[in-house]
Short mmCIF file of C-alpha atoms in Angstrom, two decimals:
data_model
loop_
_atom_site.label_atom_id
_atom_site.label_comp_id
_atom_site.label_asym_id
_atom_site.label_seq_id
_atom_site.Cartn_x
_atom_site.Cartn_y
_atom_site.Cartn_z
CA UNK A 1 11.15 15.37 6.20
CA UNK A 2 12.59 12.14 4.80
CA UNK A 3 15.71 12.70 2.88
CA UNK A 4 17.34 10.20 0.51
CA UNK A 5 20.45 11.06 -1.06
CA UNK A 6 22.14 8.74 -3.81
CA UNK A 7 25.64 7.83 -3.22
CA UNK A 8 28.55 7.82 -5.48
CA UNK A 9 29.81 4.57 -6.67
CA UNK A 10 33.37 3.92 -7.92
CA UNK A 11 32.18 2.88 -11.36
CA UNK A 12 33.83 0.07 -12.86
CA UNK A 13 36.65 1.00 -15.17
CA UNK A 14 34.96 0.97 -18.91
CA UNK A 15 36.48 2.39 -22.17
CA UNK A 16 34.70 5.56 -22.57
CA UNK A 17 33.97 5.37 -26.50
CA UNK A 18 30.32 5.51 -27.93
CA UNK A 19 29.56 2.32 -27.23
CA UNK A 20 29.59 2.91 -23.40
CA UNK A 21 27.53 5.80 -24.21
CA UNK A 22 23.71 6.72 -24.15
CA UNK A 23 22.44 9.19 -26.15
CA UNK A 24 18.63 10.86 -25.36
CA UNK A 25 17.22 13.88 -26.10
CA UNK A 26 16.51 15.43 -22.71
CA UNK A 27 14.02 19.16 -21.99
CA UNK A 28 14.87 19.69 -25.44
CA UNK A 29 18.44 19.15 -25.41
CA UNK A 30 20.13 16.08 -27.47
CA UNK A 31 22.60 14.71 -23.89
CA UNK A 32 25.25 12.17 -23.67
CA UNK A 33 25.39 10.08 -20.50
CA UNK A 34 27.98 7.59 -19.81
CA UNK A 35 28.24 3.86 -17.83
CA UNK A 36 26.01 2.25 -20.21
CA UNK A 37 24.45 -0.86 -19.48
CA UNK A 38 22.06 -2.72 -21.37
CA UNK A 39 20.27 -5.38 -18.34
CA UNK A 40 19.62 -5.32 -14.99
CA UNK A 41 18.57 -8.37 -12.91
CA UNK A 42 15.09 -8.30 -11.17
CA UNK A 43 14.48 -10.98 -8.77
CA UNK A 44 16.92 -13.15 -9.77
CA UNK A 45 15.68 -12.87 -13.71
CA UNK A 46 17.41 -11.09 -16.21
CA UNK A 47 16.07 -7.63 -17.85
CA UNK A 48 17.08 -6.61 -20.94
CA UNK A 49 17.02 -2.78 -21.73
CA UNK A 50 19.04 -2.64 -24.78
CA UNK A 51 16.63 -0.11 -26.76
CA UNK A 52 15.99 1.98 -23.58
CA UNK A 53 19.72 1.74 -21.55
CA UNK A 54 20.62 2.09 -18.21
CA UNK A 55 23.34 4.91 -17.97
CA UNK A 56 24.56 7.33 -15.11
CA UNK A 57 24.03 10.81 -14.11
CA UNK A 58 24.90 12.47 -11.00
CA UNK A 59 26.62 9.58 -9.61
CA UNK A 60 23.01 7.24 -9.66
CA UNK A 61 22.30 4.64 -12.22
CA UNK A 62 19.58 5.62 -14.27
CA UNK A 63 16.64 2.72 -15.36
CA UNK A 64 13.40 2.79 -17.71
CA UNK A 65 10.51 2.97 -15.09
CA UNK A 66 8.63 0.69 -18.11
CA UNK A 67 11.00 -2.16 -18.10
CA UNK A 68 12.45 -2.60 -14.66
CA UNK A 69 9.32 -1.71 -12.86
CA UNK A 70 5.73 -1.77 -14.25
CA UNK A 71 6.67 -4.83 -16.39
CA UNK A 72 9.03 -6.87 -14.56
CA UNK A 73 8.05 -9.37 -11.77
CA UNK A 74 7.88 -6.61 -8.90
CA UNK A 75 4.61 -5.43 -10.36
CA UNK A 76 4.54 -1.78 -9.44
CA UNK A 77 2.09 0.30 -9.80
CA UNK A 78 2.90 3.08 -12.54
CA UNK A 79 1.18 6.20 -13.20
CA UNK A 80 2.17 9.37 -15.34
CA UNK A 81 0.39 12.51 -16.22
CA UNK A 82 1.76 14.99 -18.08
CA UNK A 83 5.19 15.58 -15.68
CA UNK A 84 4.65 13.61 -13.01
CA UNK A 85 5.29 10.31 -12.18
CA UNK A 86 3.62 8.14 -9.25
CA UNK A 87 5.15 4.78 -8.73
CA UNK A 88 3.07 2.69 -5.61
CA UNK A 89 4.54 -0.83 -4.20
CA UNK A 90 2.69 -2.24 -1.18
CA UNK A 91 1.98 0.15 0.97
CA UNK A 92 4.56 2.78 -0.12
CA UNK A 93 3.54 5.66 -2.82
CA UNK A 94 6.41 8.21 -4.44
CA UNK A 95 5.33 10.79 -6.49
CA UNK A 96 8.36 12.44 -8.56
CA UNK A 97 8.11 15.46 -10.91
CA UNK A 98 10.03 15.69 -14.47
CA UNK A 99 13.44 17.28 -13.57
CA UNK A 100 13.77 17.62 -9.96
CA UNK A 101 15.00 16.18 -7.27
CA UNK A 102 12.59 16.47 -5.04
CA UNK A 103 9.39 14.11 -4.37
CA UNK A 104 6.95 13.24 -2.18
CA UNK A 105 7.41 10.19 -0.31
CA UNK A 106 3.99 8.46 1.54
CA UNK A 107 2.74 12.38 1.90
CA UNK A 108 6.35 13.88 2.74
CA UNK A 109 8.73 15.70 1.10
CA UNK A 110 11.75 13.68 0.52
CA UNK A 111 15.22 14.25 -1.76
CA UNK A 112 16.02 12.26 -4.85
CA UNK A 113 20.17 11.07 -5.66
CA UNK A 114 19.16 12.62 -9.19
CA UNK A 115 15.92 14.15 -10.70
CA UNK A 116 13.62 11.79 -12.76
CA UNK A 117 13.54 12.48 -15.98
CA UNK A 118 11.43 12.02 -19.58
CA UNK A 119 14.04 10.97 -22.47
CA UNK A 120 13.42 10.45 -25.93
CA UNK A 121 15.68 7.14 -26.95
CA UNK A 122 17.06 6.99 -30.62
CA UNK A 123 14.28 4.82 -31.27
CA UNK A 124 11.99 7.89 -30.89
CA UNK A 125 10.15 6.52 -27.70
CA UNK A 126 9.62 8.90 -24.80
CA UNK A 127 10.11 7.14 -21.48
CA UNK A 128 10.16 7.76 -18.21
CA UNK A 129 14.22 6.82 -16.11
CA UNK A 130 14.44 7.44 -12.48
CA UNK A 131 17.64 6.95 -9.88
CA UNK A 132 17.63 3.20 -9.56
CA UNK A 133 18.95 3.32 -5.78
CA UNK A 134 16.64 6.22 -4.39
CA UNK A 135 13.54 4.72 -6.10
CA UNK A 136 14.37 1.07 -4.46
CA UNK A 137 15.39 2.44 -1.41
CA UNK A 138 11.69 4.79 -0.87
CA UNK A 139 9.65 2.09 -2.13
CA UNK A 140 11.31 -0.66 -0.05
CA UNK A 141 12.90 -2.82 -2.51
CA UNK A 142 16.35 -4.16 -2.83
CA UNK A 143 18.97 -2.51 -4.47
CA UNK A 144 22.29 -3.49 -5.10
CA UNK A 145 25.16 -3.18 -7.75
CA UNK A 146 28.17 -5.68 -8.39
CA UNK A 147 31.07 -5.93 -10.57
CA UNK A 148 28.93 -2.93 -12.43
CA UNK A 149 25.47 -4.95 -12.89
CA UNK A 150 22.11 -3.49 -10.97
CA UNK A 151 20.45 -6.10 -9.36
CA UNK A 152 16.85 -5.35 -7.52
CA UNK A 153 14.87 -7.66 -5.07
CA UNK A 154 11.32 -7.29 -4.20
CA UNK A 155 8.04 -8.74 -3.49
CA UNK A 156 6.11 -10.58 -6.47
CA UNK A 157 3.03 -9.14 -5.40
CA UNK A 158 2.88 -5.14 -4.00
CA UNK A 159 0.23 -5.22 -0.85
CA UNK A 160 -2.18 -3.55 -3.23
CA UNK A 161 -2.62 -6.46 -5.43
CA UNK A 162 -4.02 -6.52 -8.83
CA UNK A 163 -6.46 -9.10 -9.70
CA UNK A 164 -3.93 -10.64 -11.88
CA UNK A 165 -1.46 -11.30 -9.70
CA UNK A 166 -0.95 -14.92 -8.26
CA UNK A 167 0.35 -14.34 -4.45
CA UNK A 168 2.02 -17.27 -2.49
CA UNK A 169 -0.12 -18.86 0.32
CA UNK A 170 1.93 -21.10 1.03
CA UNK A 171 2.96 -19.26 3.89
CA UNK A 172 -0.35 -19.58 5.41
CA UNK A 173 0.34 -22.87 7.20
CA UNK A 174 -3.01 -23.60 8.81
CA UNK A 175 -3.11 -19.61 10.06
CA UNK A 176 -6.11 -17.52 10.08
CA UNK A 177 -6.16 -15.01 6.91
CA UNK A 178 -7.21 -11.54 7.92
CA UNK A 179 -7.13 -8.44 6.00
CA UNK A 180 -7.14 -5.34 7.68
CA UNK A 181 -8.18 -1.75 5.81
CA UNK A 182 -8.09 1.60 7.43
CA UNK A 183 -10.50 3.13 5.60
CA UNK A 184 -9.22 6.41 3.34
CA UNK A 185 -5.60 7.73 3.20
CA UNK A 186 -3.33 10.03 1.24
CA UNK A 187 -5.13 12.37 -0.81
CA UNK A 188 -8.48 11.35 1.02
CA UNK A 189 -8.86 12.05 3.74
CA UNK A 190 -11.96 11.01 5.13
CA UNK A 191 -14.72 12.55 7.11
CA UNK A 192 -13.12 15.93 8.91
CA UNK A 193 -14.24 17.67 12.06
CA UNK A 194 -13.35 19.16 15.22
CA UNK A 195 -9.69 19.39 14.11
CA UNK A 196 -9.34 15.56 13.20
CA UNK A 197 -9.16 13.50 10.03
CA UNK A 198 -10.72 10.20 9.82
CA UNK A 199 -7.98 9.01 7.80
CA UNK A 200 -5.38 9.53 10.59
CA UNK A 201 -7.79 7.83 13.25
CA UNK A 202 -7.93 4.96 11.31
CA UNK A 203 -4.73 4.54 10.84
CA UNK A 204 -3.94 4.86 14.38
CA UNK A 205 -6.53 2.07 14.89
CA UNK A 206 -5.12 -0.73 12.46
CA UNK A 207 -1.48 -0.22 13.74
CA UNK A 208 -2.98 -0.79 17.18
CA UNK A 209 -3.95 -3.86 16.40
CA UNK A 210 -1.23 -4.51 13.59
CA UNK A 211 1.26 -4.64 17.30
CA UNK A 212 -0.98 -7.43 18.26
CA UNK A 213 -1.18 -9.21 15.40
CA UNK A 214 2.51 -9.07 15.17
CA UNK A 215 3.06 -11.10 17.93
CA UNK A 216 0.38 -13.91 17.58
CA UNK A 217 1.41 -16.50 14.89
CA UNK A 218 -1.66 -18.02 14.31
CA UNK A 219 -2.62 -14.91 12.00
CA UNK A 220 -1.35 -14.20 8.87
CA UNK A 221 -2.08 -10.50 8.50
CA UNK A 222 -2.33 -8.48 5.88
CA UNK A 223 -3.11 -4.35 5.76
CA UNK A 224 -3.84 -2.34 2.90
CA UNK A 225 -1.89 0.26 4.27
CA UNK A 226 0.12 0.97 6.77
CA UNK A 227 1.18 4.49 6.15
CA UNK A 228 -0.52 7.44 5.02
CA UNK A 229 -1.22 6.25 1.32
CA UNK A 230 -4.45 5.92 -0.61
CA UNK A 231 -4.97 2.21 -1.89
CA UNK A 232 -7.93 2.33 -3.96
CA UNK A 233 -11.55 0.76 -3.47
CA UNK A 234 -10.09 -2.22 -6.19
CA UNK A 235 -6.90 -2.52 -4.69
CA UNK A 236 -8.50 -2.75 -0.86
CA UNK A 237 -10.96 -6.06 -1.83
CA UNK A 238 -8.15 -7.46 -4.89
CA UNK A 239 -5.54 -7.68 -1.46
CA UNK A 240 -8.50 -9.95 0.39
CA UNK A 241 -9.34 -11.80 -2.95
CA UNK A 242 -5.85 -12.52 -4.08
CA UNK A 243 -4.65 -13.98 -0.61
CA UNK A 244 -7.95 -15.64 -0.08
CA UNK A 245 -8.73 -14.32 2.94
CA UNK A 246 -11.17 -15.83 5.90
CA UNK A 247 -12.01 -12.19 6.99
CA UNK A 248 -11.97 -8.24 5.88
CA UNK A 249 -12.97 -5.77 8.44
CA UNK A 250 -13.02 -2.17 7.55
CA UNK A 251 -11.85 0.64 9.77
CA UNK A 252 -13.88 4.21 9.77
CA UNK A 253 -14.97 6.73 11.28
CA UNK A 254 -18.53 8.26 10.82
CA UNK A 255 -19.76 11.60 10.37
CA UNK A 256 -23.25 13.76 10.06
CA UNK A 257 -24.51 16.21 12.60
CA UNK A 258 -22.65 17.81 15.71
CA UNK A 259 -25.73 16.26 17.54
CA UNK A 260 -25.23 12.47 15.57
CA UNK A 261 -23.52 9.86 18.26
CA UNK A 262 -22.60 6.03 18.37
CA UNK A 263 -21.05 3.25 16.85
CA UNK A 264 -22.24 0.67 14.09
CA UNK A 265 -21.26 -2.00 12.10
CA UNK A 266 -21.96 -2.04 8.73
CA UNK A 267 -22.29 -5.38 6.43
CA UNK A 268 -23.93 -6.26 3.38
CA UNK A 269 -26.81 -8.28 3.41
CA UNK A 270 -27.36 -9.51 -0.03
CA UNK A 271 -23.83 -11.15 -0.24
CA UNK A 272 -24.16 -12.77 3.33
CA UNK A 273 -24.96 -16.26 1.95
CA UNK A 274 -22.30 -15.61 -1.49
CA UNK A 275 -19.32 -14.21 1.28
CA UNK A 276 -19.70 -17.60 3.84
CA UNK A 277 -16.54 -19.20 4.86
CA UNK A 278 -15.52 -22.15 6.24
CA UNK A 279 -19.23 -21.65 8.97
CA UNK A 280 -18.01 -17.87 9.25
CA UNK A 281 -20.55 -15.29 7.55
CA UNK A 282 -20.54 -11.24 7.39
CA UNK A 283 -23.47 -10.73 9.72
CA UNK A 284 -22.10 -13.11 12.19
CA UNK A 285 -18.65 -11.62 12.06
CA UNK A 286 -20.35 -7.91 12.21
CA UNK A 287 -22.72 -8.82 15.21
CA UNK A 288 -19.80 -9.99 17.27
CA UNK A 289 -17.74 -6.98 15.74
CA UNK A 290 -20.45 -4.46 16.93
CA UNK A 291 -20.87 -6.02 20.11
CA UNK A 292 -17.51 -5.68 21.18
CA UNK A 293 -16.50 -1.90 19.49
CA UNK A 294 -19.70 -1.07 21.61
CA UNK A 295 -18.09 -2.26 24.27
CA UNK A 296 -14.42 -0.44 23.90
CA UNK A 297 -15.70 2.87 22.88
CA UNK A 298 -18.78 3.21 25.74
CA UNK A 299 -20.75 5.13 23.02
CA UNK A 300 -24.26 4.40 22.05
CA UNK A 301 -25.17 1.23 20.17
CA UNK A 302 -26.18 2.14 16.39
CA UNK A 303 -26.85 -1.67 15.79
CA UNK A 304 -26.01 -3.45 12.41
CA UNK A 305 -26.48 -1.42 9.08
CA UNK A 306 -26.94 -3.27 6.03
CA UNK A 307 -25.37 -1.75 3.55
CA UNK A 308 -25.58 -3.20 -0.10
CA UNK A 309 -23.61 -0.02 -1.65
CA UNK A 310 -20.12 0.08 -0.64
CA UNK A 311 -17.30 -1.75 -2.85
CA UNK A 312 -15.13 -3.15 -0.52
CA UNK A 313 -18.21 -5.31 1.13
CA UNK A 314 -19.71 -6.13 -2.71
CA UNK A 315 -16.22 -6.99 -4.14
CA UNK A 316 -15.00 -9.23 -1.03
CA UNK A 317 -15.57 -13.04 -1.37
CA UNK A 318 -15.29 -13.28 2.13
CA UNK A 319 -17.05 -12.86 5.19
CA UNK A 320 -16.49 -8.60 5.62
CA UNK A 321 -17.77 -5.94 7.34
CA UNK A 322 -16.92 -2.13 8.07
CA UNK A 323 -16.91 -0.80 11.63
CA UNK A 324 -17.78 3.08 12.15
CA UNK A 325 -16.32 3.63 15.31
CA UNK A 326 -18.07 6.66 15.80
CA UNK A 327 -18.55 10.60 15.00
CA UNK A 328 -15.94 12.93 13.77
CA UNK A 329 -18.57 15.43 13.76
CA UNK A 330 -19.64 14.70 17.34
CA UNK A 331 -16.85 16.64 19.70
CA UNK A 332 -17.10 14.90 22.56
CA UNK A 333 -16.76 11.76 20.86
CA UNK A 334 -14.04 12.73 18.11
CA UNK A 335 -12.25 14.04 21.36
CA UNK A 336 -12.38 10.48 23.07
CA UNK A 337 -11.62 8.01 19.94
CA UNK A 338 -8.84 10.55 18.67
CA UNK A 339 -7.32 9.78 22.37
CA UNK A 340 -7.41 6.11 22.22
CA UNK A 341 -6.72 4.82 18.75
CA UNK A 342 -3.71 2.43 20.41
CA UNK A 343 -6.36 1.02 22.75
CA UNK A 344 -9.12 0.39 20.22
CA UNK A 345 -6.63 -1.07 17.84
CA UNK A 346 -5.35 -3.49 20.32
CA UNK A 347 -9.40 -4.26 21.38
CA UNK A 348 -10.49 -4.83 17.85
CA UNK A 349 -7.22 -7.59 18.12
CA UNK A 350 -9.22 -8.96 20.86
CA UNK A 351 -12.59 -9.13 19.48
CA UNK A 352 -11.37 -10.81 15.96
CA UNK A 353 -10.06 -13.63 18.54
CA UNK A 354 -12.59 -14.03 20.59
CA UNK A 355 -15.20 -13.99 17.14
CA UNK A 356 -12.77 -17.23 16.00
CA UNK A 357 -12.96 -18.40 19.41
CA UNK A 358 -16.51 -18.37 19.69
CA UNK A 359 -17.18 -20.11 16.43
CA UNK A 360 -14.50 -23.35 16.87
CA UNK A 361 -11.39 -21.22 14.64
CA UNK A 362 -8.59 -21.16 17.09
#
């Protein structure tokens, strides 16, 4: 269990007249809060929230999720149904209820500095205001408050990327651009069998080779997750797209009969030609892919499937392809992969270098 607790500040001394004063109408209930503050600073720019204030309860600055979040530079992602309240950046998912502390952090239960809450402002809008600090601090931006003035730090661009955002390359440097995806996540979780998930397995994989990656500075690596979240099918190829990758590969694991066995490679064939990079294509890419998994997991050879159905190899612009490692559904083989996720990770590392290697990259 992850717990987050919001600590009390020393507020700055303020006259405590109606002016420092926020009035909302809260489960019903017309509620006065005090420490009013009318802008917050978000990466460096100033936010104004005059008609929707900041103000404090329970010792935690409270913010409009509208203004200093979905709208502001960091871009998250912001969904609400009825009383509940999912805010996603990169790789990091929190899912808060109206009115209580606790949430759900990235799958786990976790422990709020104050409850999030639905107000109705005087102007008669109904917004959403979370705790500022505990909200940063889960989602892995910066939070900080001076001389009484909330100040946040984050990202432009969350690691799920819209297709509207504009993402820096100039990082890049003359390094290879990979994306990595393990495949499902969060709420999906994949093809099940013999006690496993595939979205655990795949998972294991990608931070196998994510420790590789890590060290080798001719990559610049992205991963569509790196937790147990569920980026969508949009947000998986928008990441690639929007930092112009030179390669997506795919992480799964494949299911069907107790009797089904092997590993294959999946690409799509119609985009082959459309997805060529800098003399790097999908089926190339895939072949060598194949070739090597073969090789790491010992099972039998499936061979290339093309495959002209599956978004995140018909919305990539680059060479891509989608490995199924093997079959969840196949015990003696679920057995083996669950058992050596580190080692495949760190061999898919291997055979993404020695593709590049073959064809003049690095």
């Amino acid at each position: 269990m992850v717990v987050m607790l919001c600590v009390g500040f020393a507020a700055p001394a303020v006259q405590t007249d109606a002016s420092s004063r926020v009035t909302v109408v809260y489960k019903g209930k017309t509620k006065s809060f005090s420490n009013k503050r009318t802008y917050a600073y978000v990466n460096n720019n100033k936010v104004k929230v005059g008609a929707q204030p900041i103000f404090m309860k329970a010792g935690c600055y409270m913010g409009p999720v509208n203004k200093l979040f979905k709208k502001s530079s960091l871009k998250v992602s912001v969904k609400s149904s009825g009383n509940t309240l999912t805010m996603q950046y990169r790789s990091n998912v929190l899912v808060m209820k109206n009115s209580s502390r606790n949430a759900v952090l990235n799958g786990q239960t976790t422990r709020m500095g104050a409850p999030a809450m639905q107000v109705t402002y005087p102007n008669g809008k109904t917004k959403w205001v979370v705790p500022l600090k505990s909200v940063c601090s889960h989602l892995g931006i910066t939070y900080k408050l001076k001389n009484g003035v909330v100040k946040m730090k984050g990202a432009v661009n969350s690691a799920t990327t819209s297709s509207s955002s504009t993402p820096d390359n100039s990082a890049t440097n003359g390094q290879i651009t990979l994306v990595l995806d393990a495949g499902h996540g969060g709420m999906d979780s994949g093809a099940t069998g013999n006690g496993y998930r595939e979205k655990s397995m795949t998972l294991d994989i990608l931070l196998g080779a994510k420790r590789m990656f890590d060290n080798d500075n001719r990559f610049k690596v992205y991963y569509t997750r790196t937790s147990d979240t569920y980026p969508s099918l949009t947000d998986r190829s928008d990441l690639a797209n929007n930092y112009n990758a030179d390669l997506f590969v795919s992480i799964h694991i494949n299911s069907a009969s107790a009797s089904a066995h092997g590993t294959e490679t999946l690409y799509n064939s119609s985009r082959n030609t459309v997805t060529a990079k800098n003399g790097l294509t999908s089926r190339e890419l895939a072949t060598y892919i194949q070739r090597s998994v073969v090789a790491t997991t010992g099972f039998t050879n499936r061979g290339l499937r093309k495959r002209t159905d599956l978004s995140v190899l018909n919305r990539t612009k680059m060479p891509a392809c989608l490995i199924e490692y093997g079959f969840i559904s196949n015990s003696k083989e679920a057995k083996q992969m669950n058992a050596n996720t580190t080692r495949y990770g760190q061999e898919l590392y291997q055979a993404i270098v020695g593709y590049l290697q073959s064809e003049g990259k690095l």
